[in-house]
mmCIF file of C-alpha atoms (C1' of nucleotides) in Angstrom:
data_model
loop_
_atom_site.group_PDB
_atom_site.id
_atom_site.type_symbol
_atom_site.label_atom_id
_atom_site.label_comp_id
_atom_site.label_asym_id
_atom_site.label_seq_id
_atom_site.Cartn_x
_atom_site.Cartn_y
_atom_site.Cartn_z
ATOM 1 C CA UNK A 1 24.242 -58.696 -32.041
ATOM 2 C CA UNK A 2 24.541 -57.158 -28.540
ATOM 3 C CA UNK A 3 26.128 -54.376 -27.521
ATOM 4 C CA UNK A 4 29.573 -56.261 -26.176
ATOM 5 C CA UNK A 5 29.502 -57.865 -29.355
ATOM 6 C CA UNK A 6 29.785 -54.675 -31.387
ATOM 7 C CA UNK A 7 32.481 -53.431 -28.541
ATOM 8 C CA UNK A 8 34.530 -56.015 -29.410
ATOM 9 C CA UNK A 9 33.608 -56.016 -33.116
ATOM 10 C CA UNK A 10 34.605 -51.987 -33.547
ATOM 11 C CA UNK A 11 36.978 -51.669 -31.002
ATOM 12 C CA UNK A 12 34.993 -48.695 -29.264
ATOM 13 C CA UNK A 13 33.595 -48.795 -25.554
ATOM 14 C CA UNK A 14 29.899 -49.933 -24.950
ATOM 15 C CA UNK A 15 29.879 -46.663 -23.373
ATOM 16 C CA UNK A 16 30.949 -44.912 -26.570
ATOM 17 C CA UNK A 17 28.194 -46.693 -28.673
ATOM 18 C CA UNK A 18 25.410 -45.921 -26.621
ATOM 19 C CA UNK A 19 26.693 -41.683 -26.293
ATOM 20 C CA UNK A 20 26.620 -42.275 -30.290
ATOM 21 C CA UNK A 21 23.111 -43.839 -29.549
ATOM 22 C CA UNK A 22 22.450 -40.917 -27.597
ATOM 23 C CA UNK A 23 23.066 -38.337 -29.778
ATOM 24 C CA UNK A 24 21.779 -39.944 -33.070
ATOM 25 C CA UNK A 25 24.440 -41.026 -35.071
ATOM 26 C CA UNK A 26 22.979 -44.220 -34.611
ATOM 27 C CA UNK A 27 19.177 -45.945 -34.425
ATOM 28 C CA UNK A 28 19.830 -49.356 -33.174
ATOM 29 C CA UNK A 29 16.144 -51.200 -32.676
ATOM 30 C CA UNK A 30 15.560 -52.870 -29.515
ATOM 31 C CA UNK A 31 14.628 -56.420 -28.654
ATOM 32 C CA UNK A 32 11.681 -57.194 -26.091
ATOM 33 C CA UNK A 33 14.244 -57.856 -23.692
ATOM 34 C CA UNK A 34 15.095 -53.945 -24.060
ATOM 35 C CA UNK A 35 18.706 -54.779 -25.167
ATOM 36 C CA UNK A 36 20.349 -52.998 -28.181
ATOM 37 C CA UNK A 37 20.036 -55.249 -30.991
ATOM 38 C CA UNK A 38 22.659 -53.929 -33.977
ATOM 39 C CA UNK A 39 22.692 -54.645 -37.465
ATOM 40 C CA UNK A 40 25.651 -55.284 -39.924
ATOM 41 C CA UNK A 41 24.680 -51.531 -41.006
ATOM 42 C CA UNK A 42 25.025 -50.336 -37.322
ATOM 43 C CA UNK A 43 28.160 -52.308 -36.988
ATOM 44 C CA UNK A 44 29.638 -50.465 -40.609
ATOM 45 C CA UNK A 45 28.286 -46.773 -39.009
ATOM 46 C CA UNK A 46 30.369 -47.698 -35.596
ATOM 47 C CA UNK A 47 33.703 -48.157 -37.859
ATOM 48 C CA UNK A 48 33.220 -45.284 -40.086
ATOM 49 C CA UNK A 49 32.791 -43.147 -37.019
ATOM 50 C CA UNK A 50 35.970 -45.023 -35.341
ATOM 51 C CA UNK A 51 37.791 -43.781 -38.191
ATOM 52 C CA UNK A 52 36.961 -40.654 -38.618
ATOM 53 C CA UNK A 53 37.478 -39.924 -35.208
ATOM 54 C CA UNK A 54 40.363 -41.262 -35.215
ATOM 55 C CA UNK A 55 41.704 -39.144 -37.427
ATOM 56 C CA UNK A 56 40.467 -36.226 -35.240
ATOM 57 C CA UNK A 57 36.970 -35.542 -36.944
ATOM 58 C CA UNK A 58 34.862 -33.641 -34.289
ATOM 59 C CA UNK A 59 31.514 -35.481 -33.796
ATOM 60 C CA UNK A 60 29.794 -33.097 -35.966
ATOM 61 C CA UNK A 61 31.798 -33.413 -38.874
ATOM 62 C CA UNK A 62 31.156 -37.283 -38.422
ATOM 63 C CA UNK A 63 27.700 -36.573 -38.618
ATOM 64 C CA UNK A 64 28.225 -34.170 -41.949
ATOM 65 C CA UNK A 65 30.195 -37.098 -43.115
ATOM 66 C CA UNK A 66 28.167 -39.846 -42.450
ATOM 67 C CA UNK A 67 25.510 -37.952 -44.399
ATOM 68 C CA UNK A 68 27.537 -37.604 -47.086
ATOM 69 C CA UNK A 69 28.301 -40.992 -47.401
ATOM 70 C CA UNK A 70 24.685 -42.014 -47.350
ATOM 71 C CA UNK A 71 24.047 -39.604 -49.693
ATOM 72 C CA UNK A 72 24.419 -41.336 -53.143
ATOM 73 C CA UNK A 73 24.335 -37.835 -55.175
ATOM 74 C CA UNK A 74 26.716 -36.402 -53.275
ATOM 75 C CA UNK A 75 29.582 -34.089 -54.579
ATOM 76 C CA UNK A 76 32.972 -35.540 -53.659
ATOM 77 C CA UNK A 77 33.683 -31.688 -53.192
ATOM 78 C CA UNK A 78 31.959 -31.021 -50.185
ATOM 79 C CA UNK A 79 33.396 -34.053 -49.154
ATOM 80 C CA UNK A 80 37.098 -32.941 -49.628
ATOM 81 C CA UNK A 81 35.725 -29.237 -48.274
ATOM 82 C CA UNK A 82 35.194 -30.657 -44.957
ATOM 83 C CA UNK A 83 38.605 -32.459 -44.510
ATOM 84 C CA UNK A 84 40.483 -29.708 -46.200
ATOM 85 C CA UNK A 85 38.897 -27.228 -43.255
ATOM 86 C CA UNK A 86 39.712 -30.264 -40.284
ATOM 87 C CA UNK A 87 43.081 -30.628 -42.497
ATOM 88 C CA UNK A 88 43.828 -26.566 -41.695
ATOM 89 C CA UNK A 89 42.643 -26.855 -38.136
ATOM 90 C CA UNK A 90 45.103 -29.899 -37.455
ATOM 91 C CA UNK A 91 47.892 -28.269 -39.404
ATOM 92 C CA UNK A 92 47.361 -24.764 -36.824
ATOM 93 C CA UNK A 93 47.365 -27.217 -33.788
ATOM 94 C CA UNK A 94 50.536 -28.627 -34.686
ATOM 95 C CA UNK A 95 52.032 -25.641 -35.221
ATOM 96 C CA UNK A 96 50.853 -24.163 -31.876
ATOM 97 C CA UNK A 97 52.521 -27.653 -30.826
ATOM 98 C CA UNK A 98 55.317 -27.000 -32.143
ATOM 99 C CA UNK A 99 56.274 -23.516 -31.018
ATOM 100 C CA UNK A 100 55.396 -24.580 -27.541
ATOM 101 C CA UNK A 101 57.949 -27.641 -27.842
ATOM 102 C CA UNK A 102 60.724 -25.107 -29.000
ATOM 103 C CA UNK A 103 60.021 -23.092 -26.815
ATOM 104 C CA UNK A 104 60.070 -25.772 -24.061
ATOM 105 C CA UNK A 105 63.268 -27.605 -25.330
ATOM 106 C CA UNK A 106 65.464 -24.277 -25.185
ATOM 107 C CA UNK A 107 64.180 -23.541 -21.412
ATOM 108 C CA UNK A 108 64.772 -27.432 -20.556
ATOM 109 C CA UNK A 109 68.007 -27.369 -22.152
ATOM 110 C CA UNK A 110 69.224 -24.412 -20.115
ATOM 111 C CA UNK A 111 68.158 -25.916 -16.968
ATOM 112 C CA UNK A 112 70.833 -27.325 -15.202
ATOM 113 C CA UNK A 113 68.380 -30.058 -13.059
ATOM 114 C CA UNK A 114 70.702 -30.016 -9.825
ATOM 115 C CA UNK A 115 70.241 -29.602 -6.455
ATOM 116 C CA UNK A 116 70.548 -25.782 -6.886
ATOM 117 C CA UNK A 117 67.728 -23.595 -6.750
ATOM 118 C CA UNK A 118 68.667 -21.329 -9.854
ATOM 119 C CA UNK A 119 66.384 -22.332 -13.156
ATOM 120 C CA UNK A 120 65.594 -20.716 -16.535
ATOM 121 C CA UNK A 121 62.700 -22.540 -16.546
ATOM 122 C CA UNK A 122 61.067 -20.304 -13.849
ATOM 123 C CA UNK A 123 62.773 -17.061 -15.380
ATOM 124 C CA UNK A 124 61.201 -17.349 -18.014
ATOM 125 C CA UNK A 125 57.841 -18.060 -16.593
ATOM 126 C CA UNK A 126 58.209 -15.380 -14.282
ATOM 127 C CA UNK A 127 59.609 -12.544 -16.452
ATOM 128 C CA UNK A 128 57.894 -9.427 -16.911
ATOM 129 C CA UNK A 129 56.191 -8.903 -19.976
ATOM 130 C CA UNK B 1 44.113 -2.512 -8.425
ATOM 131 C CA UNK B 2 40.693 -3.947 -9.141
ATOM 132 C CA UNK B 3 40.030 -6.701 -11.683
ATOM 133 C CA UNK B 4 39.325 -4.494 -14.386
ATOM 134 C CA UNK B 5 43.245 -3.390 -14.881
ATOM 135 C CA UNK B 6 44.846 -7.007 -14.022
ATOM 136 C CA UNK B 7 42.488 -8.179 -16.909
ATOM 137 C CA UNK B 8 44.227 -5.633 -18.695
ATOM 138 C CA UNK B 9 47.847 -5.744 -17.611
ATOM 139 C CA UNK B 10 47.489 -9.679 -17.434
ATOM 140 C CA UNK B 11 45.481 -9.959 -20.790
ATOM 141 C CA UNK B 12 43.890 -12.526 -18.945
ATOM 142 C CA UNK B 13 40.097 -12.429 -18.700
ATOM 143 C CA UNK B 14 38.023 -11.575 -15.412
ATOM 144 C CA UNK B 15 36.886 -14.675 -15.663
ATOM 145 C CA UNK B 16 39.588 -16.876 -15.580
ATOM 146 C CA UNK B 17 41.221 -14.596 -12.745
ATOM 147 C CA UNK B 18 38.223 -15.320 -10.800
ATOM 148 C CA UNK B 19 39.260 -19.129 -11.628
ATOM 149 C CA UNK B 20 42.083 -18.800 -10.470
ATOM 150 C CA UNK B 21 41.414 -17.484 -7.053
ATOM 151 C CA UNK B 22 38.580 -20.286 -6.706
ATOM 152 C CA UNK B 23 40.688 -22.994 -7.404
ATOM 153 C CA UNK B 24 43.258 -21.637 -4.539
ATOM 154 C CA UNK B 25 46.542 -20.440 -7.300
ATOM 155 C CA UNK B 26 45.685 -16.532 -6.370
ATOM 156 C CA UNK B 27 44.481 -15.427 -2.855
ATOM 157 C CA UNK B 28 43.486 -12.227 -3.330
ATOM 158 C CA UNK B 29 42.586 -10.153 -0.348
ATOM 159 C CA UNK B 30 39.057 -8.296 -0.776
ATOM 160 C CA UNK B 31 38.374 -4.282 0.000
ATOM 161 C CA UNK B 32 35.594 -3.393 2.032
ATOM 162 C CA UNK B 33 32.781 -3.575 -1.030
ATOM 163 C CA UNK B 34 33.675 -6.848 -1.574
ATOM 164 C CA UNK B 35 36.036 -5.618 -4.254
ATOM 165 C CA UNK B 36 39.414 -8.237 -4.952
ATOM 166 C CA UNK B 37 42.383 -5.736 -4.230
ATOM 167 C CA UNK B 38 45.043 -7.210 -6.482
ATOM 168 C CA UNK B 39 48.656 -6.417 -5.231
ATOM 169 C CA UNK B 40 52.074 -6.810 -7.140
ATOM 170 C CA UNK B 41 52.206 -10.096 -6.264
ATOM 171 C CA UNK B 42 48.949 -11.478 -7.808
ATOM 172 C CA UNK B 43 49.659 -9.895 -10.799
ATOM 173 C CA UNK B 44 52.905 -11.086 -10.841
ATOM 174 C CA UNK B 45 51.579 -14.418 -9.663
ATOM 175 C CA UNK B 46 48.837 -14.236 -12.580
ATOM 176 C CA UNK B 47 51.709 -13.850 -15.359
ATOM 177 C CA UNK B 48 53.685 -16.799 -14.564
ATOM 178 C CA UNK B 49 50.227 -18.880 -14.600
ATOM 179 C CA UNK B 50 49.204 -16.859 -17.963
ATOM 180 C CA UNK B 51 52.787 -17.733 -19.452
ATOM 181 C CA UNK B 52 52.939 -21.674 -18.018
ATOM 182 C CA UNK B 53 49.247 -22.097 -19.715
ATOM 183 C CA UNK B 54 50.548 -20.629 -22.720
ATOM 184 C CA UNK B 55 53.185 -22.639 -23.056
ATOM 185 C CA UNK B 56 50.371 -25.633 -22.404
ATOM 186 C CA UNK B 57 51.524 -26.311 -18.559
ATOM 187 C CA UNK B 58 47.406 -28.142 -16.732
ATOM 188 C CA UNK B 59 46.496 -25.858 -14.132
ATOM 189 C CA UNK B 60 47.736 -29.101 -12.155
ATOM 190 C CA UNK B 61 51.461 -28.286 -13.429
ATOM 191 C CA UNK B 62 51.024 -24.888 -12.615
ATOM 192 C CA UNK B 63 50.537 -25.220 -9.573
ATOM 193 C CA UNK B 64 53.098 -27.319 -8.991
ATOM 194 C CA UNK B 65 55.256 -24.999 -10.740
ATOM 195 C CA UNK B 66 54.216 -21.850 -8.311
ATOM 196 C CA UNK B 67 55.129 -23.547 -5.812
ATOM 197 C CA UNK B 68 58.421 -24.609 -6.641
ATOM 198 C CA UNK B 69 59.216 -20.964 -7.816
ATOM 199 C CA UNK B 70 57.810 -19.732 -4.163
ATOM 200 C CA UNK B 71 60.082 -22.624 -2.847
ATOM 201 C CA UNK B 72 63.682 -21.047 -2.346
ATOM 202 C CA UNK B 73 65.597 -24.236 -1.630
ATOM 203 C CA UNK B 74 63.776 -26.113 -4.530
ATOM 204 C CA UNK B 75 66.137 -28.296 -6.902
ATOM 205 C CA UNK B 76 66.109 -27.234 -10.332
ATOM 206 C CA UNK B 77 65.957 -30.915 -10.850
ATOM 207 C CA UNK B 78 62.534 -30.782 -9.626
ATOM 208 C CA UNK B 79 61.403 -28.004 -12.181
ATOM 209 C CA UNK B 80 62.759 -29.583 -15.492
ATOM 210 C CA UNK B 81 61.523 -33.017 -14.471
ATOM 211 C CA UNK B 82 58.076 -31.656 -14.536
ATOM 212 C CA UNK B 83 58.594 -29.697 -17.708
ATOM 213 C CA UNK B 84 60.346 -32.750 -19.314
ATOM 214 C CA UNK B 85 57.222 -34.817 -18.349
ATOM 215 C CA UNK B 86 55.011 -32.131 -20.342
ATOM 216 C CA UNK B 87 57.403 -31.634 -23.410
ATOM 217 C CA UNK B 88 56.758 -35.714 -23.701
ATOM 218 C CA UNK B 89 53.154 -35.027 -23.841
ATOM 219 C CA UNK B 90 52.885 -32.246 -26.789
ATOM 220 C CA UNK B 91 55.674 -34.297 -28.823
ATOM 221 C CA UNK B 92 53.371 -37.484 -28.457
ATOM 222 C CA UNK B 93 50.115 -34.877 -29.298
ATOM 223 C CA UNK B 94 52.540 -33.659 -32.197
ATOM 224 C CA UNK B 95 52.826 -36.900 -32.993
ATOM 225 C CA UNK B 96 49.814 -38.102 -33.275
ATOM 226 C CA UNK B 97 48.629 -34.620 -35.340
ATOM 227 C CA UNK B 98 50.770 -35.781 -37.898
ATOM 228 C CA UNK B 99 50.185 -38.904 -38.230
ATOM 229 C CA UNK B 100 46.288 -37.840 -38.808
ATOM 230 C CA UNK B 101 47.596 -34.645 -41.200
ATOM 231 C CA UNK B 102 49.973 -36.848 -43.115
ATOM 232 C CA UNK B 103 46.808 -39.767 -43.812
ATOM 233 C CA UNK B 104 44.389 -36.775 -44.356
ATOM 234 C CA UNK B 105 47.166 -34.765 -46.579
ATOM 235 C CA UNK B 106 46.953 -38.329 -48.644
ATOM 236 C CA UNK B 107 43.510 -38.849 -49.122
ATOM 237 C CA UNK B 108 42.285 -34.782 -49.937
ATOM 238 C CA UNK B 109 44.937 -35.432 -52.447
ATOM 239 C CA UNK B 110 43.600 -38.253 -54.080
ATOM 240 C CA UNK B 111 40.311 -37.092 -53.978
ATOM 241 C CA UNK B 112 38.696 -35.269 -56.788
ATOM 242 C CA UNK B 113 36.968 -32.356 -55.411
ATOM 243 C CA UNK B 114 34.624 -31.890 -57.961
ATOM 244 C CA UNK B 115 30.406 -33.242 -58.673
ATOM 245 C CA UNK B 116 31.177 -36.574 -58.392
ATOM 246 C CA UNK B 117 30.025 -38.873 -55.732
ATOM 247 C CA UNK B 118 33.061 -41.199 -55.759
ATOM 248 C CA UNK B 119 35.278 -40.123 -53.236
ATOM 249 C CA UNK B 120 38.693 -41.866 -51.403
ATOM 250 C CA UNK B 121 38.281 -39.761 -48.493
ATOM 251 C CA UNK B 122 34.612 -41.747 -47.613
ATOM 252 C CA UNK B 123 35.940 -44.721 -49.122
ATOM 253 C CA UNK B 124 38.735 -44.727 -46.344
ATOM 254 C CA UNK B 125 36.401 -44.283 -43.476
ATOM 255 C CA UNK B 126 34.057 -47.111 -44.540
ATOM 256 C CA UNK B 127 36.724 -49.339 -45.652
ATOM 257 C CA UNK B 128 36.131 -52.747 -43.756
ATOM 258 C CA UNK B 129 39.268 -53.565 -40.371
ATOM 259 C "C1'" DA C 1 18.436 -70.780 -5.604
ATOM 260 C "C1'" DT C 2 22.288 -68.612 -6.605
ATOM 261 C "C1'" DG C 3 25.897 -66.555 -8.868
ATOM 262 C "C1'" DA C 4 28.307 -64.805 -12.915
ATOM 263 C "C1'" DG C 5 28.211 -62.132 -16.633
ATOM 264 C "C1'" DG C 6 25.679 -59.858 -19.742
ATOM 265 C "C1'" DG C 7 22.442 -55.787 -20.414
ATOM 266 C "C1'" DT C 8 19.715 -51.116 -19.014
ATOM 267 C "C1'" DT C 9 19.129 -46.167 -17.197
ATOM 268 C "C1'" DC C 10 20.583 -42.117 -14.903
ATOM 269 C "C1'" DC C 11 23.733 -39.040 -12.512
ATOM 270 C "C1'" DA C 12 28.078 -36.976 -11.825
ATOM 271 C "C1'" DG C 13 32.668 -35.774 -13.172
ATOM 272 C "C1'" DT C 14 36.326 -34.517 -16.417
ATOM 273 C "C1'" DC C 15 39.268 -29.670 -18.071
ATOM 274 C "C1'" DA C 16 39.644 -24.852 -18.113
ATOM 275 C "C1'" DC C 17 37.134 -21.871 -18.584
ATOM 276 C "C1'" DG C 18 32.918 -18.682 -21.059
ATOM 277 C "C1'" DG C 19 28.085 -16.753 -21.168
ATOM 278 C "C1'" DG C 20 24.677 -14.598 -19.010
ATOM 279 C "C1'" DA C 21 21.424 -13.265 -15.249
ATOM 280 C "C1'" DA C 22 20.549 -10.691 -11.078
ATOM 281 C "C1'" DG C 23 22.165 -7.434 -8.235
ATOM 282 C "C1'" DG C 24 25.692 -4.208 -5.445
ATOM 283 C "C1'" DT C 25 29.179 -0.011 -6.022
ATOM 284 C "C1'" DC C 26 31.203 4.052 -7.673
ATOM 285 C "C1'" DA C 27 32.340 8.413 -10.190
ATOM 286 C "C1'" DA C 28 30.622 11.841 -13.177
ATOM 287 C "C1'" DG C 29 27.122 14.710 -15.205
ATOM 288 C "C1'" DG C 30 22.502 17.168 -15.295
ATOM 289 C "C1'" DC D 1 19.914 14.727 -5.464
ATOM 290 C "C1'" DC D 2 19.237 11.564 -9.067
ATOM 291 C "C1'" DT D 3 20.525 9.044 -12.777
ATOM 292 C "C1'" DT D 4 23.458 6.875 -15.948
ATOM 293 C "C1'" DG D 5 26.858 3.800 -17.220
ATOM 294 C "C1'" DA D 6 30.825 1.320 -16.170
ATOM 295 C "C1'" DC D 7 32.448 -1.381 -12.998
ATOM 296 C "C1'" DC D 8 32.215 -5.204 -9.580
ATOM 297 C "C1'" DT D 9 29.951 -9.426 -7.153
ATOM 298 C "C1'" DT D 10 27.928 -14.322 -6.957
ATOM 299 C "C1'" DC D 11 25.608 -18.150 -8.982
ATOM 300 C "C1'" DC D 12 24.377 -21.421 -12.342
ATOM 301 C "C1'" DC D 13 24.599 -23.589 -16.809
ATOM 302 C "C1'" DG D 14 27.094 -25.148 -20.983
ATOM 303 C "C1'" DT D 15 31.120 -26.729 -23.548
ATOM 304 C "C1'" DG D 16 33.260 -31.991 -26.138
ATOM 305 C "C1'" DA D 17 33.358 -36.429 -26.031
ATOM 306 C "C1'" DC D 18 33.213 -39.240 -23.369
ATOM 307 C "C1'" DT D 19 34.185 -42.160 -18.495
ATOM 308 C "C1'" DG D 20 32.978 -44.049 -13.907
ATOM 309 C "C1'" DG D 21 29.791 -45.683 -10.941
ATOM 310 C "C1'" DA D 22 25.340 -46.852 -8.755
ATOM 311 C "C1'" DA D 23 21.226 -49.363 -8.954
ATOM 312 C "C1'" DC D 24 18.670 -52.419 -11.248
ATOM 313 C "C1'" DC D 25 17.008 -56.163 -14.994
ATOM 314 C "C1'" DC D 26 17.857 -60.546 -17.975
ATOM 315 C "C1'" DT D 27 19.693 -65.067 -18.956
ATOM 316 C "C1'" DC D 28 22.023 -69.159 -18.334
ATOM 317 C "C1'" DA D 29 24.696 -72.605 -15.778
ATOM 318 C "C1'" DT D 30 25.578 -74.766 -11.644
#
DNA sequence: ATGAGGGTTCCAGTCACGGGAAGGTCAAGG
DNA sequence: CCTTGACCTTCCCGTGACTGGAACCCTCAT
């Protein structure tokens, strides 16, 4: 299978697949031709790392991850230690998130949106402390 | 003032004052060392930017938003309609972190945690569509 | 032979800085 | 007067995870 194949097969960009390529999360042979030629196991790697950046795994913890998974022996622990520590860092983004929202719907609410100059959007921006 | 104590009145770092001024949002006027001589106003300029970032404004927005506060006869419309535009943005980031918490919340919970291999959370990524 | 539609590499850019090197400036202390 | 140490300066590279684009190769159909 060529590269466009697995594009269309994984739902990632060609461009995507090769970067992954790049950095060695995957070891597609080549044909004479030079072109990528992917397995089913590529194919599977591309969709587990879809996924799990999808749900917001940096590319290193994809690579942990992918290890694990290849690893037959492995504990489901370390496993569940690496999402629980994404889990925390996703759960501290939101509430950053969050604050700023409030935060932001107050000031909006204030704001009258006229023609008029006065705003408590840029009071706030521009107070003092 | 020199850098030094806008860093620290600011609590920005040198750095990203430096930023600032190179990317045009600060202009700085320079002693005869070669020394930026911050006045009120850059300070003053430098919180609002400090307190738009915080509150997740691009640099792109901030600028936008300096100028409207320099702007006298701005509309107020014109503020919240960029700050409206942003709120959309972190509710549709919130919303996306949890959407990825609440699928990760699921599978840590089903998963074991202990020296077994079999895990959900693996099983998810690699699962097949 | 030519064109369309694959594929390849490499380089540059994104965003908002941060790290660190190499060197100029200034005030205080010996 | 000299040195020390704390400042300041510019410049360049690196970050994460790609994306866009140029320039070029391969294959097949017309």
């Amino acid at each position: 299978m060529n590269i466009g194949d697995v594009a269309t097969r994984t739902g990632l960009p060609a461009k995507t697949i090769r970067y992954y390529e790049e950095i060695g999360l995957i070891k597609p042979p080549r044909d004479e031709n030079g072109y990528r030629r992917f397995r089913d196991n590529d194919v599977h790697k591309l969709n587990f790392l879809g996924r799990a950046r999808a749900l917001g795994f940096t590319i290193e913890d994809c690579r942990t991850l992918m290890a694990l998974y290849e690893d037959e022996t492995r504990a489901s622990a370390d496993v569940k230690k690496v999402a629980r520590a994404h889990l925390a860092q996703i759960e501290a983004k939101i509430a950053d998130l969050n604050a700023m929202r409030d935060t932001l719907g107050h000031l909006i609410d204030a704001c009258a949106g006229d023609d008029r100059p006065d705003c408590p959007i840029l009071r706030d921006l521009s107070r003092n402390p």
